Every structure is written in C-alpha cells, then in structure tokens.
Short mmCIF file of C-alpha atoms in Angstrom, two decimals:
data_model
loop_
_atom_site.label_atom_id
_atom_site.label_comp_id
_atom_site.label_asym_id
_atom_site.label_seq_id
_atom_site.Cartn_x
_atom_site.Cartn_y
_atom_site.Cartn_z
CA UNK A 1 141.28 121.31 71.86
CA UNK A 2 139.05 122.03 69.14
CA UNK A 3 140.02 124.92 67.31
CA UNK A 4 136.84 127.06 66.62
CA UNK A 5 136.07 126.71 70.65
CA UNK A 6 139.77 127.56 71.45
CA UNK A 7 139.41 130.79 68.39
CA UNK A 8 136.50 131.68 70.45
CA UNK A 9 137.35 131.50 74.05
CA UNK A 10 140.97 133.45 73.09
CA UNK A 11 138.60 136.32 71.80
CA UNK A 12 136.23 136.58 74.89
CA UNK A 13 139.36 136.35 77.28
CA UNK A 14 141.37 139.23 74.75
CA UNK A 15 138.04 141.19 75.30
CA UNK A 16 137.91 141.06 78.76
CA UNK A 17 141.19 142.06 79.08
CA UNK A 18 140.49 145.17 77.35
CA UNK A 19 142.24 144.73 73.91
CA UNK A 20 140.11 146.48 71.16
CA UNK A 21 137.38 144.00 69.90
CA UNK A 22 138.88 144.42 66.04
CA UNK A 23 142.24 143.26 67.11
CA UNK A 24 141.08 140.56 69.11
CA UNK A 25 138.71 139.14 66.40
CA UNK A 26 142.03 139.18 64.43
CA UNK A 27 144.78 137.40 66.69
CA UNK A 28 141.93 135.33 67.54
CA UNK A 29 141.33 133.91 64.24
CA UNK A 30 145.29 133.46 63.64
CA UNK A 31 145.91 131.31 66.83
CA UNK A 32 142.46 129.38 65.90
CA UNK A 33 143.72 128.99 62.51
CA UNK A 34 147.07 127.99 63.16
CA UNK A 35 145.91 125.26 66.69
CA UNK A 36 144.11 123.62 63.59
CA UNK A 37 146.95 123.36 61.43
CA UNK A 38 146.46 125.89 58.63
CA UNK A 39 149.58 127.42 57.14
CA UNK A 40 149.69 131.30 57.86
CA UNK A 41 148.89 132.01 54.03
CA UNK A 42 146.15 130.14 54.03
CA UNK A 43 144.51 131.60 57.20
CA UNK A 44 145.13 135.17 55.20
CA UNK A 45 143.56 133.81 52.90
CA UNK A 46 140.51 132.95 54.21
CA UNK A 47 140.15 135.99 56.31
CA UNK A 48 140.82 138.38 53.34
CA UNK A 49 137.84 136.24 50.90
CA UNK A 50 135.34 136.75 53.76
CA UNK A 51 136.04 140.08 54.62
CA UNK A 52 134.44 141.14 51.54
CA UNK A 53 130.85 140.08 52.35
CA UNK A 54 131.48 141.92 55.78
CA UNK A 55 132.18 144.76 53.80
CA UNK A 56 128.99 145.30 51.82
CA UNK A 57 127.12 144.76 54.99
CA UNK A 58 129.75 147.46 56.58
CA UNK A 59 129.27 150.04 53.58
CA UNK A 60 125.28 149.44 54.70
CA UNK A 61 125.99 150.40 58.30
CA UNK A 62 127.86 153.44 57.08
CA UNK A 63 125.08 154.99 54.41
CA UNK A 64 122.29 153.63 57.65
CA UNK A 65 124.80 156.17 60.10
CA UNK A 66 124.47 159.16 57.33
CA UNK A 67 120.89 158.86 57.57
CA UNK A 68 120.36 158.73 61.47
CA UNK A 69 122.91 162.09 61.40
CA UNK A 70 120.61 163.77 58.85
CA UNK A 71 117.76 162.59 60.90
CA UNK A 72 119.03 164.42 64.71
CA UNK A 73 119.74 167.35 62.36
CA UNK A 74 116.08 167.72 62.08
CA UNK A 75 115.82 168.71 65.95
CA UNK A 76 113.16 166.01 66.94
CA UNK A 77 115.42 164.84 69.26
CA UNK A 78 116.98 167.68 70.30
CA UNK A 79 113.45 168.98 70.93
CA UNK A 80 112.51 165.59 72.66
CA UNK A 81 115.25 166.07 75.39
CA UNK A 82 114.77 169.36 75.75
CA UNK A 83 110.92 169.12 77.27
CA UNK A 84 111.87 166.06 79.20
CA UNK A 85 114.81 168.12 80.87
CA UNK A 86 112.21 170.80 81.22
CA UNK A 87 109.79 168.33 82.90
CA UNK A 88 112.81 167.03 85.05
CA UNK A 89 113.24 170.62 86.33
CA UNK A 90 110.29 170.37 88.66
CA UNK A 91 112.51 168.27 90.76
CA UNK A 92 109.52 165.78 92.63
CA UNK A 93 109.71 162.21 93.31
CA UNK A 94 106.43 161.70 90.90
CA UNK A 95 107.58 164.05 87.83
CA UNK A 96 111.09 162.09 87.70
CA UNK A 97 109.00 158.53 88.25
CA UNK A 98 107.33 159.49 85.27
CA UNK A 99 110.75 160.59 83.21
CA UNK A 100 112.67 157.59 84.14
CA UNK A 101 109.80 155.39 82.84
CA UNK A 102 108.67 157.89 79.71
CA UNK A 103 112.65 157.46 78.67
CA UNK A 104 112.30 153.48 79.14
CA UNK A 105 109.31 153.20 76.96
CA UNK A 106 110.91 155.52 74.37
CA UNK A 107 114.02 153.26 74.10
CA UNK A 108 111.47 150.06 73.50
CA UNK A 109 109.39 151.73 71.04
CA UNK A 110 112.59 152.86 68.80
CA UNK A 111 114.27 149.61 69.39
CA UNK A 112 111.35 147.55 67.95
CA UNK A 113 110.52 150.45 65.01
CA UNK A 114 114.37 150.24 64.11
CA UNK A 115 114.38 146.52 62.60
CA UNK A 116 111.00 146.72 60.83
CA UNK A 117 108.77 150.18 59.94
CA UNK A 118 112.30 152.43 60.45
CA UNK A 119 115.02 149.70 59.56
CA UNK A 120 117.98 151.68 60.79
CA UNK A 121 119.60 148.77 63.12
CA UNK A 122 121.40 150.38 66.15
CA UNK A 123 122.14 153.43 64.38
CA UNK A 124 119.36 155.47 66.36
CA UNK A 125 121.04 154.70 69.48
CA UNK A 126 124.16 156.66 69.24
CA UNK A 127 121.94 159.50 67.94
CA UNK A 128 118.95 159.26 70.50
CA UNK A 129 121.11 158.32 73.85
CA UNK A 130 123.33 160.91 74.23
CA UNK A 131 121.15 164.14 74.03
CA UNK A 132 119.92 162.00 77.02
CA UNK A 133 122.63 160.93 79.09
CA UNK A 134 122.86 164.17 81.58
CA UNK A 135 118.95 163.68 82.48
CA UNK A 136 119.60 159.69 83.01
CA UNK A 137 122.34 160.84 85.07
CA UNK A 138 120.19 163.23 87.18
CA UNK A 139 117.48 160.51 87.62
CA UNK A 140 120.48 157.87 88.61
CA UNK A 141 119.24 155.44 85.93
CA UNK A 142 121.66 152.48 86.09
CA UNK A 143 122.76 152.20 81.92
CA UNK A 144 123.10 148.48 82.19
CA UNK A 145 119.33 148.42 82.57
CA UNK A 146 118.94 150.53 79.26
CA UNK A 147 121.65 148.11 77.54
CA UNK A 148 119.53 145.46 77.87
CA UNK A 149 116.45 147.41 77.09
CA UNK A 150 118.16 148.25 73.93
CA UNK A 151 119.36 144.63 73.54
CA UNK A 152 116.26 142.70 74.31
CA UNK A 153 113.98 144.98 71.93
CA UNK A 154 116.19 145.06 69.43
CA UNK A 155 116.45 140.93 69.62
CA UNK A 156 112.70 140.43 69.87
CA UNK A 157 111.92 143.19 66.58
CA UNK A 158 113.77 140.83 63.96
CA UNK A 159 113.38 137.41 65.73
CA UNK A 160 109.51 137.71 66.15
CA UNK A 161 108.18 140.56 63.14
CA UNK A 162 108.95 139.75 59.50
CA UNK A 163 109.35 142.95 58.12
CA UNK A 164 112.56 145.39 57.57
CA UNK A 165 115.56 143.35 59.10
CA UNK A 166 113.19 140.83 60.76
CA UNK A 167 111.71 139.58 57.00
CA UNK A 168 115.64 139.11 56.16
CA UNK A 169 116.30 136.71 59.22
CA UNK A 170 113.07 134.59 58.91
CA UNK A 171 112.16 134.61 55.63
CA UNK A 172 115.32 135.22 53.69
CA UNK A 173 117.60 133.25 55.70
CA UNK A 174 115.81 130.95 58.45
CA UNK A 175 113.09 129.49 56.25
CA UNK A 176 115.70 129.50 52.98
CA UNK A 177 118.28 126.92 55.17
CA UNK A 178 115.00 124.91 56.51
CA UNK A 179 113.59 124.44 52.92
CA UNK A 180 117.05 124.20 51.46
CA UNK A 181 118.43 121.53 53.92
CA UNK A 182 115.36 119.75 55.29
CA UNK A 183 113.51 119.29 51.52
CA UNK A 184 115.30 115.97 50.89
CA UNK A 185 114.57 115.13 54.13
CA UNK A 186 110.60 115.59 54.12
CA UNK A 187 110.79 118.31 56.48
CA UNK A 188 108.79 121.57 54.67
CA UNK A 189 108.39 125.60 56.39
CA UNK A 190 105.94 128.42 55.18
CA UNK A 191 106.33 131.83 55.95
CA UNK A 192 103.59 131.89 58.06
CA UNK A 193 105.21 129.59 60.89
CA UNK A 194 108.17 131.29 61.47
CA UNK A 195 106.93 134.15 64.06
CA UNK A 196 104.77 131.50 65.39
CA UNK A 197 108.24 129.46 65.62
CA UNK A 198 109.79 131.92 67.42
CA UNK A 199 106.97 133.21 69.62
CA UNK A 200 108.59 131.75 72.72
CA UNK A 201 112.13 132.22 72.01
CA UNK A 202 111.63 136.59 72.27
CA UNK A 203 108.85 136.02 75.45
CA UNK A 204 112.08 134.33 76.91
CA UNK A 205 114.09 137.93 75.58
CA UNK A 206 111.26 140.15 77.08
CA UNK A 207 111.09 137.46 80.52
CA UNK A 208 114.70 139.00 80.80
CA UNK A 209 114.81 142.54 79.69
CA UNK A 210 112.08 142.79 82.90
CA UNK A 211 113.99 141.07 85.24
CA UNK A 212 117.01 143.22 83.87
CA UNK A 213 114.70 146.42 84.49
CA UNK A 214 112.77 145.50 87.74
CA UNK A 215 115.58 143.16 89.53
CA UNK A 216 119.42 143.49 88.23
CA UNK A 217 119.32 147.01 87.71
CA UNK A 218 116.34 148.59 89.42
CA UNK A 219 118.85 150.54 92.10
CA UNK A 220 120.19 154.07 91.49
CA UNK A 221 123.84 154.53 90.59
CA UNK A 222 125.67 157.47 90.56
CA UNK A 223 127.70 158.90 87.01
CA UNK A 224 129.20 162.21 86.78
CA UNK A 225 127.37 165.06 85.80
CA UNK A 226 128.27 167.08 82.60
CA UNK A 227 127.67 171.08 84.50
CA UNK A 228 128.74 172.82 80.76
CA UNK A 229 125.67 170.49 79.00
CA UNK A 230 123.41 170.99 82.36
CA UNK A 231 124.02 174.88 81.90
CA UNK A 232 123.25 175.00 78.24
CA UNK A 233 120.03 172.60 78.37
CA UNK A 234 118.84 175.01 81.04
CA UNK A 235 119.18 177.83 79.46
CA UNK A 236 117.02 176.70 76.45
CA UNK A 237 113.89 178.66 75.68
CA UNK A 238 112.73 177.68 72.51
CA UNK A 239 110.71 174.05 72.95
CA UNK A 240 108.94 174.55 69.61
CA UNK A 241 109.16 172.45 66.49
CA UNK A 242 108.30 173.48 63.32
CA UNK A 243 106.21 171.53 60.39
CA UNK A 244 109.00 171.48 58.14
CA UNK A 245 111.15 169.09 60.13
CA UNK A 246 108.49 167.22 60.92
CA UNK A 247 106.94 166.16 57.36
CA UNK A 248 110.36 165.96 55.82
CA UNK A 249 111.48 163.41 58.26
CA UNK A 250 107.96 161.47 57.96
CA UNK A 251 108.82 161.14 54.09
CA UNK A 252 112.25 160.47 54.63
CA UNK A 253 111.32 157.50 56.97
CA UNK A 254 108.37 156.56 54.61
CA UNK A 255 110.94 156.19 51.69
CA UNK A 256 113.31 154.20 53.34
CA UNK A 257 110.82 151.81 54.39
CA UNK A 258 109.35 151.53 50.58
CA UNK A 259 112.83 151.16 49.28
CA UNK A 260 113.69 148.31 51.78
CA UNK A 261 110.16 146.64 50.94
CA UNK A 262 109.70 146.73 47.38
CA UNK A 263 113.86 146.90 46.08
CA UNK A 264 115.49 144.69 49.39
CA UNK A 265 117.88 147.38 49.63
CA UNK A 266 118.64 149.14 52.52
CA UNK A 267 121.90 150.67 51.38
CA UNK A 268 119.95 152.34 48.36
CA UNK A 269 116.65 153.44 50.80
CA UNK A 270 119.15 155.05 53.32
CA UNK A 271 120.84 156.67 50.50
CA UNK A 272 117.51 158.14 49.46
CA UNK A 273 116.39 159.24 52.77
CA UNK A 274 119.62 160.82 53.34
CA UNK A 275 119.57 162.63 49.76
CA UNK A 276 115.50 163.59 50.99
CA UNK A 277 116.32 165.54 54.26
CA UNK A 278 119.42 166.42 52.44
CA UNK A 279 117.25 168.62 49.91
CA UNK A 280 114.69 169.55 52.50
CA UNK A 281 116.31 172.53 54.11
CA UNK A 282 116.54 171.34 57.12
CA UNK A 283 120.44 171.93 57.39
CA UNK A 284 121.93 173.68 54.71
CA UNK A 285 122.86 172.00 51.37
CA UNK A 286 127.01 172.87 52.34
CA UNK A 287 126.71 170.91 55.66
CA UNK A 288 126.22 168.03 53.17
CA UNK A 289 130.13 166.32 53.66
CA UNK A 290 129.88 167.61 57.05
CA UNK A 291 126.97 165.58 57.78
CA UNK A 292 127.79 162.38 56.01
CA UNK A 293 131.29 162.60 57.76
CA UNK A 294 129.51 162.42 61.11
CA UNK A 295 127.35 159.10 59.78
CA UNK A 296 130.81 157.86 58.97
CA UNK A 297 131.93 158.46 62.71
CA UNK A 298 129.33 157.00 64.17
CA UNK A 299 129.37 153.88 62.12
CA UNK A 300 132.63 153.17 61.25
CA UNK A 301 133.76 151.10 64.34
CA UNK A 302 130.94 148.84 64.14
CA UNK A 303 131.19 148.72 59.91
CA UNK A 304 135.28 147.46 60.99
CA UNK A 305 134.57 145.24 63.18
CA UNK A 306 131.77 143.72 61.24
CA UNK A 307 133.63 143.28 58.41
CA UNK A 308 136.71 142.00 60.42
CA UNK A 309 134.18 139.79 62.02
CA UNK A 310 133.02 138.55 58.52
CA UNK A 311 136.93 137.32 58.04
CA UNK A 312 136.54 135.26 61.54
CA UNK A 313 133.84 133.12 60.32
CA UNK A 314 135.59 132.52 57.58
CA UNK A 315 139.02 131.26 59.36
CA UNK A 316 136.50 129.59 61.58
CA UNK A 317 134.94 127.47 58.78
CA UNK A 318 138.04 127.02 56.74
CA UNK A 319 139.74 125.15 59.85
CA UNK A 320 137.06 122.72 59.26
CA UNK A 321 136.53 122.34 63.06
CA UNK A 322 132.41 123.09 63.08
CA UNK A 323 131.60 120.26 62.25
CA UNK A 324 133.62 118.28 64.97
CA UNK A 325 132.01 120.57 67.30
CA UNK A 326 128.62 120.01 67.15
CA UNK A 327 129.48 116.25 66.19
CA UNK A 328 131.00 115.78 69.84
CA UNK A 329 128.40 117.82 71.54
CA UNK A 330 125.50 115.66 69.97
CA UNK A 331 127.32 112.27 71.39
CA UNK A 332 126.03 112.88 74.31
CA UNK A 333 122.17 112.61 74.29
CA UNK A 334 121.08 109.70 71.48
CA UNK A 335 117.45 110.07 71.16
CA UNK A 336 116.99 112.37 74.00
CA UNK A 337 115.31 115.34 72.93
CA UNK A 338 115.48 116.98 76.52
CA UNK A 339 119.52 117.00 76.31
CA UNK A 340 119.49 117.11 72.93
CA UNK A 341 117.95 120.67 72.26
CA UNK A 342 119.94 121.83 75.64
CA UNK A 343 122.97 120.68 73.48
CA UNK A 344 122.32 122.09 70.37
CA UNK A 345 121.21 125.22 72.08
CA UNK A 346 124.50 126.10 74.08
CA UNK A 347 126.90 125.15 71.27
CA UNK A 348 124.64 127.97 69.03
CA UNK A 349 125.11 130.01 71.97
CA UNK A 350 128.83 129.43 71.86
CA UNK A 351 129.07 130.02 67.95
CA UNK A 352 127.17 132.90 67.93
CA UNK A 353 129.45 134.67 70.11
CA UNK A 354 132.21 134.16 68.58
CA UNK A 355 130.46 135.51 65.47
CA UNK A 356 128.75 138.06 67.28
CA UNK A 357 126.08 137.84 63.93
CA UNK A 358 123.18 135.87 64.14
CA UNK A 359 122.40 136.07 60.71
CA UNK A 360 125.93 134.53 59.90
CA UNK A 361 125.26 131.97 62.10
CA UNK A 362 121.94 130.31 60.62
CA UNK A 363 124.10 128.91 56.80
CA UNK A 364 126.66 126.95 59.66
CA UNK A 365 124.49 125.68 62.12
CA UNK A 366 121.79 124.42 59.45
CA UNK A 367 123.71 121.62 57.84
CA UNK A 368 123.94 119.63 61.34
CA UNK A 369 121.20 120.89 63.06
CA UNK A 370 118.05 120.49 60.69
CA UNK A 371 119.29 116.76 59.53
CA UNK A 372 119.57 116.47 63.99
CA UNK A 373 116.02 117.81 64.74
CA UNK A 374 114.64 115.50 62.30
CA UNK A 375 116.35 112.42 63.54
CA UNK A 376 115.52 113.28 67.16
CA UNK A 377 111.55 113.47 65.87
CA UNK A 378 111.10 117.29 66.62
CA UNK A 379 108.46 118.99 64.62
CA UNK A 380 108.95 121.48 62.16
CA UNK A 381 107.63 124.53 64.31
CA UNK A 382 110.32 122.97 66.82
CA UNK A 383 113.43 122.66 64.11
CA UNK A 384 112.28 126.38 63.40
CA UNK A 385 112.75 127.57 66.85
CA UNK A 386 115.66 125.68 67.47
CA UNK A 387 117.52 126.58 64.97
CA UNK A 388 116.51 130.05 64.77
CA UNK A 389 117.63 130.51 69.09
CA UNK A 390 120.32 128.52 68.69
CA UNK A 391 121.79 131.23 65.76
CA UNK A 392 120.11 133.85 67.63
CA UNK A 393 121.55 132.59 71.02
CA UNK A 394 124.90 135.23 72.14
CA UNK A 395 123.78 138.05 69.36
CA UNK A 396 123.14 140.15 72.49
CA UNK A 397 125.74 139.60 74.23
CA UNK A 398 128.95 138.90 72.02
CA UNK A 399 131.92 141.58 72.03
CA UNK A 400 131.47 141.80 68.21
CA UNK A 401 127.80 141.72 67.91
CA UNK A 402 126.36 145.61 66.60
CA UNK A 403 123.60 145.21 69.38
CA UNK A 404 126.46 145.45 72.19
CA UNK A 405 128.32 148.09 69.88
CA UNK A 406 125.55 149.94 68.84
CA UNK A 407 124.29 150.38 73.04
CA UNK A 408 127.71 151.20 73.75
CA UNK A 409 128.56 153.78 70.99
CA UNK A 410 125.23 156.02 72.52
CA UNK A 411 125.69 155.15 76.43
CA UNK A 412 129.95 155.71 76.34
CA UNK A 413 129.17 158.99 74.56
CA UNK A 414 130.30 160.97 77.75
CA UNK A 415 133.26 158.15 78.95
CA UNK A 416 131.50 155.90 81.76
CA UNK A 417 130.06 152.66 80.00
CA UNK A 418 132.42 150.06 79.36
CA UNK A 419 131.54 148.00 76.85
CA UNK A 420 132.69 144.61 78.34
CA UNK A 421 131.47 145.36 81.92
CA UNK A 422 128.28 147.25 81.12
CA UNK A 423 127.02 146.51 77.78
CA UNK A 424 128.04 142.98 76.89
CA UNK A 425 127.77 140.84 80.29
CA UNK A 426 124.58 142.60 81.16
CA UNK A 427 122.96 141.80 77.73
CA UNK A 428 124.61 138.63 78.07
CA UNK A 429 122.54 137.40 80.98
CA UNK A 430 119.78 139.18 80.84
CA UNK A 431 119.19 138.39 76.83
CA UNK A 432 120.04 134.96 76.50
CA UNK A 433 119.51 132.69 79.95
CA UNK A 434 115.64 133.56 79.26
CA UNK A 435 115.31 132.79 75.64
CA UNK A 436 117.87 129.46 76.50
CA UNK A 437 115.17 128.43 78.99
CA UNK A 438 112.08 129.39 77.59
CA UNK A 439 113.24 127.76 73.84
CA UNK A 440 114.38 124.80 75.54
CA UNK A 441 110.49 124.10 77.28
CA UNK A 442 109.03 125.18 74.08
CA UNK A 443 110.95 122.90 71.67
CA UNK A 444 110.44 119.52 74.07
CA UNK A 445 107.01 120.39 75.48
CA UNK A 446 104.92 123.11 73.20
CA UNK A 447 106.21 123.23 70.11
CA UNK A 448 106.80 119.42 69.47
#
C-alpha cells in the first residue's frame, strides 16, 4: 500500500477513535514512514526539520489569540450577547426566528471579515461563540449547522477575496506555483484571474453551507442548559457601551489590517493591535500577562497541532510516496478530462486531509498537477481552479485543519461538541461534496 495513503487513513481512523489529533498526526507519520522503508532516525529527522516552519506559523496563531483576548476585553461582545439575550427574553416564536437568524448572519459576516479586512483566522470564534452558546441552546440551534457556517465562510473568504489571508493563498502561493511550474511550459496567470478561477469552486462551498443550514441541520436539538450563566445574563442591567471601547478597537483593527497590507506580517500587526488596546485603558495595564496568557490558551492547541502537522508533511514527502500517488491515480483516464479532473480532484481531497492545510498543500500538488492540466488541454483559468480545489479540497473537514479546530475550540466551550462527530464530518460533507461537484463542471465545461 502506498505509504502517504496508508499515513493518512491511520490518522483519520486514530481520530475517530478518539486519540488526541497531535498524537495521532505523530504515530501516524511513524507507521507511514516506516511502511515506506525509512529508518526511525531518518523519519525524526524529517519530522523535527519541518516542524520548524509549523512553528513560525504556530507563534502567528498565538500573538493572533492575544489579540482576539484583548479584543472581548473591550465588551463588544459581551455587550452583543447581552441585548440578544435581552431580545430572547420576550420568549415568541417571531422574536427567537429573528435571533436564530441575526446569530447566523453574524457568524457569516465575521467569518468572511476574519481572512481579509480583520485577518484574525479562527481566532474570533473561540472568543465570539461562547458568550453565545446558552442563547443557541435556548433557541435549540443544532451547532453542526454553525460548524459549517463557520467552515464554509471561512473557506470561501481566502479562496475567492485576495486580501488578508486570501492575497497569501492566491497571489502568494497559487499564482507563485502556476508561474513557477507552468512558465517553461507556456502556461502564464495574472493576478486578476485567480478569484475569477475560483469563482465556482466557493459557489460550490456556499451551495453547501445552505443545504447544511436549510436541510442537514435545520431541526432543533436539545443541549444542556448552563442555569449559573442563564442567572447571571439575566440579571444584567447595564446594555450600554461606551466610545472608548469602541474607537480603540476600530484603530486596533485598522492597524492590524495596515500592518498585514503594507509589511506582510501578521505576527507583527497582531502584536501592534494587541500593544494598542493594551495602552488604551480598556483593561488595566497589570492584566497585561493575564491577558496574553489567555491568547496563549486559546491558541495553543491549534499552534501544536499545526506545527506537529507541519512535521507530517514533511515525513509524508520524505517517504517519497506523492509522487506514486498521483502517478497511479492519473493511469486511469489518458486524455479524458472528465475523469481526469475527478481524479486529480479526490486525490487533493485525500492529501489535504491528511495535511489538514491547504496552503501546504498547493508547493506538492503543483509539480504533477500543472505539467497534467496542460497535457490534458485545460485552460489556464481551469489549471487555476483545479489546482487551487484540489489543495483547497478537505481544509474543512480534516482533524488537523484550524477551520475544524478553531469551530470546535468556541462550540466545545461548555463540553457538548465533539470535534470528530460534530465539527469535522459535518464540515466534511457539507464543505467539500459541493465545491468537488461544482469545480469538477466548471473545469470540463465553463472554465475550459
């Protein structure tokens, strides 16, 4: 069996059977390693050099967590749950209609802002979900639905808008392998046609965050309700918000877009926007550990198991197995573009999971895919959306992917989400089977 599909399958099965996702990346990558021959050293050695590139990205999710603590210590959310609850209290079949459906369109909107004009990834979610959780649990709001709310809008941000974390994936990363590996092979990309590109991939994202919404999940279901939280949101009189909070956060947020934009570092703008509501007053300057202690919480799973996840690429790639991969799934279709982009779409799929990183997954698939897509006579627009689904494919949806971490960390805050069962088949399904589908009519029939 080849050994990158048997490394991956081992970690979706240890998953399922509830081992933590950090040690299953691990033993994963050391049975992979060792099916394709590698001496134990060696596989140590290859997890240990890649780890390090997960851990800059990690340190970025950590400073990103300090700033999203700083942020809910301005009150905005606080103050946000507070007149919903309020609103809630009326108790009629209309006012909670219009809750349940205020709360969906918040998540969208903050999922979309938080890869482009507010570029804090998924650390908003474990910040703005659980101030929330009682009232979703009064309106019997099924959390698989918001999982793949969370999932799908987070997906469709970076895939589809080139700014923040979206103008890393396309323009960075997508268009750098297209014009890197296609040049010698006539094939050229602009900036320009990269959201076109990937246009239908997210409408295939959205197709199933509605059916997710409307179908899967549209049914009540029942969680426990926390009485001590009920009792103290009650009880709250003050639904004011000052100015102070307000503008501070505004310039906060302003200067962690500019320092993304103009310096490409989002480690630094955090930092700064951190350091900004840090000075502001808005908690006091001794809460200052405190505060970046509680970023460190929040993050620090999904910084481990991003950097551990960093090491299983690396394994992955050193067993030289890749290649062999997509080489046997290509056999298959010749000059069939109609199997052949089904093909190269479910092996991305089945990478992509195992990496659980999208963005990790564009440098591997490029070297076979681009020279493919050119030999089966797809266009450029199409070699653009293949290859950027195909990386993109199982980012929602893998055990190890921060989307699926990030929805869990907010919607397990009170004990009864399970990641596996709630967060990452839902997203799964829901996130991929669309944009699968809808990239595979695009790429034979639209795009081409």
């Amino acid at each position: 069996m080849n050994a990158v599909a048997l490394a991956i399958l081992l970690m979706v099965i240890f998953c399922l059977i509830n081992i933590p996702v950090a040690v299953a990346i691990v033993l994963a990558a050391l049975l992979g390693g060792l099916h394709a021959g590698m001496d134990f050293p060696a596989i140590l050695e290859s997890l240990n050099d890649n780890i390090l590139g997960g851990a800059q990205v990690g340190m970025t999710y950590i400073m990103v967590g300090a700033f999203a603590v700083a942020l809910a210590r301005s009150g905005i959310l606080d103050w946000l749950a507070q007149k919903m609850t309020h609103r809630l209290n009326r108790d009629s079949v209309q006012v909670r209609n219009q809750v349940k459906w205020t709360l969906f369109f918040i998540f969208i909107v903050a999922s979309l802002l938080s890869q482009n004009l507010i570029p804090v990834h998924i650390a908003f979610i474990p910040v703005l979900i659980p101030p929330l959780l009682n009232m979703m649990n009064k309106l019997k709001i099924d959390r698989r639905a918001v999982a793949c709310i969370l999932a799908c809008g987070i997906s469709s941000s970076y895939l589809l808008l080139p700014f923040g974390f979206g103008a890393i994936y396309l323009n960075e990363i997508l268009l750098e392998n297209i014009n890197t590996v296609g040049g010698g092979l006539g094939l050229e990309a602009t900036a320009g046609m990269a959201p076109k590109a990937m246009f239908f991939p997210v409408m295939g994202i959205l197709a199933g965050m509605l059916v997710a919404v409307f179908i899967s999940y549209r049914k009540p279901r029942e969680y426990a309700l926390n009485l001590e939280t009920m009792n103290t949101e009650e009880h709250k009189v003050d639904s004011t918000i000052k100015w102070q909070p307000l503008v501070m956060t505004l310039l906060a947020v302003v200067a962690v877009l500019l320092f993304q934009v103009f310096f490409d570092s989002l480690f630094i703008g955090a930092m700064i926007g951190f350091m900004i509501l840090g000075f502001s007053g808005i908690y006091s300057w001794k809460e200052q550990d405190d505060v970046f202690t509680q970023g460190i919480r929040l993050m620090a799973e999904i910084a481990v198991i991003i950097t551990i996840a960093s090491g299983f690429a690396g394994v992955l790639t050193a067993t030289g197995d890749i290649d062999p991969l997509v080489a046997s799934a290509t056999e298959f279709f010749g000059n069939n573009q109609l199997l052949g982009a089904a093909i190269m779409l479910l092996v991305g799929l089945f990478i992509t999971i195992g990496f659980g990183d999208s963005f990790a997954s564009v440098p591997i698939l490029a070297p076979i895919y681009i020279p493919l897509a050119v030999a089966l006579g797809f266009s450029p627009l199409a070699t653009i959306a293949l290859l950027g689904a195909s990386a993109a494919l199982g980012d929602a949806g893998s055990p190890a992917s921060t989307i699926t971490l990030g929805a869990t960390a907010g919607l397990n805050a009170d004990g009864q989400h399970d990641h596996v069962k709630d967060s990452v088949i839902p997203t799964f399904l829901h996130a991929n089977i669309g944009m699968l589908l809808f990239t595979w009519i695009a790429v034979v029939w639209i795009l081409n």
